[in-house]
Short mmCIF file of C-alpha atoms in Angstrom, two decimals:
data_model
loop_
_atom_site.label_atom_id
_atom_site.label_comp_id
_atom_site.label_asym_id
_atom_site.label_seq_id
_atom_site.Cartn_x
_atom_site.Cartn_y
_atom_site.Cartn_z
CA MET A 1 -0.09 -0.09 -0.12
CA ASN A 2 1.70 3.44 -0.95
CA ARG A 3 1.69 6.06 0.94
CA GLU A 4 0.07 9.31 0.33
CA ARG A 5 2.60 11.65 1.71
CA PRO A 6 6.41 10.39 3.44
CA LEU A 7 6.17 9.34 7.52
CA ASP A 8 8.41 12.30 8.41
CA ASP A 9 5.88 14.67 6.57
CA LEU A 10 3.18 13.50 8.97
CA THR A 11 3.18 13.79 12.93
CA ALA A 12 2.48 10.12 15.25
CA ARG A 13 -1.20 11.15 15.53
CA ALA A 14 -1.61 11.49 11.32
CA ARG A 15 0.88 8.50 10.78
CA ILE A 16 -1.22 6.52 13.02
CA ARG A 17 -4.63 7.58 10.99
CA ASP A 18 -3.02 6.81 7.94
CA ALA A 19 -1.55 3.44 8.82
CA ALA A 20 -5.31 2.80 10.20
CA LEU A 21 -6.81 3.80 6.92
CA ALA A 22 -5.11 1.27 4.80
CA GLN A 23 -4.75 -1.01 7.28
CA PHE A 24 -9.10 -1.08 7.57
CA ALA A 25 -9.01 -0.60 4.10
CA GLU A 26 -7.16 -4.08 3.27
CA HIS A 27 -8.23 -6.20 5.63
CA GLY A 28 -11.75 -4.30 7.23
CA VAL A 29 -12.08 -2.74 11.10
CA LYS A 30 -12.82 -6.92 12.45
CA ALA A 31 -9.65 -8.14 10.99
CA ALA A 32 -7.27 -5.46 11.25
CA ARG A 33 -5.27 -5.52 14.59
CA LEU A 34 -3.70 -2.57 16.54
CA GLN A 35 -0.59 -4.01 16.98
CA ASP A 36 0.02 -3.49 12.64
CA ILE A 37 -1.15 -0.17 12.45
CA ALA A 38 1.27 0.81 14.94
CA ARG A 39 4.24 -1.42 12.71
CA ALA A 40 2.97 0.16 9.84
CA ALA A 41 3.01 3.84 11.53
CA GLY A 42 6.45 3.43 13.37
CA VAL A 43 4.86 3.80 16.89
CA SER A 44 4.68 1.97 19.84
CA VAL A 45 0.72 0.03 20.53
CA GLY A 46 1.10 2.61 24.00
CA LEU A 47 1.57 5.59 21.81
CA VAL A 48 -1.44 4.51 19.38
CA GLN A 49 -3.71 4.72 22.41
CA HIS A 50 -2.98 7.12 23.77
CA HIS A 51 -4.17 9.31 20.84
CA TYR A 52 -6.92 7.20 19.66
CA GLY A 53 -7.95 5.01 23.12
CA THR A 54 -9.59 1.92 21.60
CA LYS A 55 -10.19 0.36 17.38
CA ASP A 56 -13.10 1.64 17.57
CA GLY A 57 -11.98 5.41 18.51
CA LEU A 58 -9.15 5.18 15.65
CA ARG A 59 -12.18 3.64 13.36
CA ASP A 60 -14.02 7.04 14.54
CA ALA A 61 -11.50 8.78 13.67
CA CYS A 62 -11.02 7.78 10.50
CA ASP A 63 -14.29 7.80 9.34
CA SER A 64 -14.48 11.92 11.11
CA TYR A 65 -11.47 11.98 8.27
CA VAL A 66 -12.74 10.84 5.37
CA LEU A 67 -15.97 12.79 5.73
CA GLU A 68 -14.38 16.02 5.51
CA GLN A 69 -12.97 15.19 2.77
CA LEU A 70 -15.95 13.86 1.50
CA VAL A 71 -18.03 17.13 2.46
CA GLN A 72 -15.05 19.51 1.20
CA ARG A 73 -15.70 17.64 -2.64
CA ALA A 74 -19.76 17.14 -2.12
CA LYS A 75 -19.52 21.59 -2.03
CA ASP A 76 -17.21 21.39 -4.92
CA GLU A 77 -19.02 18.60 -6.76
CA GLU A 78 -22.84 21.35 -6.28
CA ALA A 79 -21.44 23.64 -8.77
CA ASN A 80 -20.48 21.06 -11.25
CA PRO A 81 -22.19 17.96 -11.00
CA ASP A 82 -20.61 14.79 -12.61
CA PRO A 83 -22.16 11.27 -11.51
CA GLY A 84 -19.66 9.74 -13.19
CA GLY A 85 -16.22 11.61 -12.38
CA LEU A 86 -15.09 8.45 -9.95
CA ALA A 87 -11.86 9.88 -10.73
CA ALA A 88 -12.20 13.33 -8.62
CA LEU A 89 -12.62 11.19 -5.69
CA TYR A 90 -8.64 11.08 -5.81
CA GLU A 91 -8.84 14.36 -5.27
CA GLY A 92 -8.68 13.06 -1.78
CA GLY A 93 -5.26 10.81 -1.78
CA GLU A 94 -6.02 6.96 -3.16
CA LEU A 95 -6.09 6.08 0.65
CA MET A 96 -9.29 7.58 1.22
CA VAL A 97 -10.66 6.11 -2.18
CA ARG A 98 -9.07 2.69 -1.52
CA TYR A 99 -10.40 3.14 2.15
CA LEU A 100 -13.84 4.21 1.02
CA ALA A 101 -14.65 0.78 -0.94
CA ARG A 102 -13.88 -1.29 2.50
CA ALA A 103 -16.56 1.04 3.96
CA LEU A 104 -19.50 0.73 1.66
CA ALA A 105 -19.20 -3.14 1.99
CA ASP A 106 -18.36 -3.49 5.39
CA GLY A 107 -21.18 -0.41 6.27
CA SER A 108 -20.02 3.47 8.36
CA PRO A 109 -21.10 6.84 8.51
CA ALA A 110 -18.59 7.50 5.82
CA ALA A 111 -19.90 5.29 3.23
CA GLU A 112 -23.71 6.54 4.25
CA ALA A 113 -22.45 9.74 4.15
CA PHE A 114 -20.62 9.16 0.70
CA PHE A 115 -23.17 7.49 -0.70
CA ALA A 116 -25.89 10.04 0.11
CA GLY A 117 -23.67 12.56 -1.61
CA ALA A 118 -23.16 10.94 -4.59
CA MET A 119 -27.37 10.43 -5.00
CA ARG A 120 -27.75 14.53 -4.86
CA VAL A 121 -25.04 14.62 -6.86
CA THR A 122 -26.58 12.04 -9.68
CA GLU A 123 -30.18 13.33 -9.08
CA LYS A 124 -29.35 17.16 -9.77
CA PHE A 125 -27.18 15.90 -12.82
CA LEU A 126 -30.21 13.96 -14.27
CA THR A 127 -33.10 17.08 -13.83
CA ALA A 128 -30.84 19.65 -15.06
CA THR A 129 -29.44 17.18 -18.10
CA TRP A 130 -33.21 15.67 -18.97
CA PRO A 131 -35.27 17.67 -17.51
CA ASP A 132 -38.77 15.94 -18.64
CA ARG A 133 -37.60 12.31 -18.13
CA PHE A 134 -36.32 13.29 -14.76
CA PRO A 135 -38.34 16.21 -13.77
CA GLU A 136 -37.00 17.72 -9.91
CA GLY A 137 -38.19 16.37 -6.90
CA SER A 138 -39.86 13.29 -8.38
CA ALA A 139 -39.48 9.96 -6.98
CA LYS A 140 -38.49 9.06 -11.06
CA ALA A 141 -35.76 11.10 -10.42
CA ARG A 142 -34.54 10.79 -6.95
CA ASP A 143 -34.82 5.98 -8.02
CA ALA A 144 -32.82 6.59 -11.15
CA ALA A 145 -30.20 8.96 -9.11
CA ALA A 146 -30.25 6.15 -6.17
CA VAL A 147 -29.61 3.03 -8.86
CA MET A 148 -27.27 5.38 -10.80
CA SER A 149 -25.16 5.83 -7.75
CA ALA A 150 -25.41 2.22 -6.56
CA MET A 151 -23.88 1.32 -10.11
CA HIS A 152 -21.34 3.62 -10.38
CA ALA A 153 -20.30 2.66 -5.86
CA GLY A 154 -20.70 -0.80 -7.48
CA THR A 155 -17.55 -0.09 -9.23
CA ILE A 156 -16.07 0.75 -6.08
CA VAL A 157 -16.43 -2.07 -3.38
CA LEU A 158 -16.22 -4.78 -5.96
CA HIS A 159 -12.27 -3.11 -7.60
CA PRO A 160 -10.77 -6.30 -6.77
CA TYR A 161 -12.86 -8.67 -9.13
CA LEU A 162 -12.27 -5.48 -11.71
CA SER A 163 -8.86 -5.48 -11.12
CA ARG A 164 -8.22 -9.09 -12.34
CA ARG A 165 -10.38 -8.65 -14.84
CA MET A 166 -8.86 -5.38 -16.41
CA GLY A 167 -5.37 -6.59 -15.44
CA VAL A 168 -4.31 -2.65 -13.43
CA ASP A 169 -5.00 -1.98 -9.77
CA VAL A 170 -7.90 -0.11 -11.02
CA LEU A 171 -8.00 2.46 -7.42
CA ALA A 172 -4.44 3.05 -8.05
CA ARG A 173 -4.21 6.85 -8.64
CA GLU A 174 -2.34 6.04 -12.00
CA HIS A 175 -5.39 3.79 -12.84
CA ALA A 176 -8.26 6.90 -12.14
CA THR A 177 -9.45 6.91 -15.27
CA ALA A 178 -10.05 3.34 -15.59
CA ILE A 179 -13.78 2.35 -14.44
CA GLY A 180 -15.04 6.15 -15.71
CA THR A 181 -13.17 5.28 -19.28
CA ALA A 182 -15.21 1.52 -19.76
CA MET A 183 -18.50 3.23 -17.79
CA ALA A 184 -18.54 5.85 -20.49
CA GLU A 185 -17.90 3.05 -23.24
CA VAL A 186 -21.34 1.44 -21.60
CA TYR A 187 -23.62 4.33 -21.73
CA ALA A 188 -22.11 5.46 -25.55
CA ALA A 189 -23.31 1.24 -26.18
CA MET A 190 -26.56 1.24 -24.39
CA GLY A 191 -27.99 5.27 -25.66
CA ASP A 192 -27.38 2.87 -28.98
CA PHE A 193 -29.61 0.24 -27.64
CA ALA A 194 -31.96 2.42 -26.66
CA ARG A 195 -32.44 3.97 -29.98
CA SER A 196 -32.96 0.87 -31.50
CA GLU A 197 -36.14 -0.93 -32.29
CA ALA A 198 -35.54 -3.64 -29.04
CA GLY A 199 -34.25 -0.84 -26.73
CA ARG A 200 -37.66 1.21 -27.84
CA HIS A 201 -40.42 -2.15 -26.82
CA LEU A 202 -38.41 -2.51 -23.85
CA THR A 203 -38.83 1.12 -22.60
CA GLU A 204 -42.56 0.37 -23.87
CA GLU A 205 -43.13 -2.17 -21.99
CA HIS A 206 -41.41 -1.37 -18.87
CA GLY A 207 -43.83 2.42 -19.02
CA ASP A 208 -41.39 5.78 -20.14
CA ASP A 209 -43.43 8.45 -18.91
#
């Protein structure tokens, strides 16, 4: 796991937090051990406990840190909504993306906040781009935003499978556009399908209104 910053650029407290982010992302909160977090941070277990108390306290600190990053990103996204912009997550650091991937699978306040924010941005995008199809405040816009957000978040959760299939680590910063590029191709193809006779028939069957 690559670090975002050299060890000597961080305070002990921040080193512990970043080491915990990495360990939680890789192993999950339950399987991660304070001893391994301390070793990765270059400190003693006692210092970890001094700063954060228990593993649950450390997990809460990690969630708070990630939430802070997500809130800032959400403010930026509100002005220019981009529901397919997975690469924008890397502005907070690759480590945060990996932590989110695990948090989305395991469940956490940070994951809940991320998904809620993703739905808000996606709904705004849908209603602004296709106001007749997705009227503002409608259940149709809400449901479409929820499903679209789940589709995109699912690619982060399933990153090990995607990485094996695509031949690159899709959560590595240097491959930050891999998922988005493939997703754009899928959407382009689905647009062609929707305009075909089979696509129109399917839409009519499900009562497009």
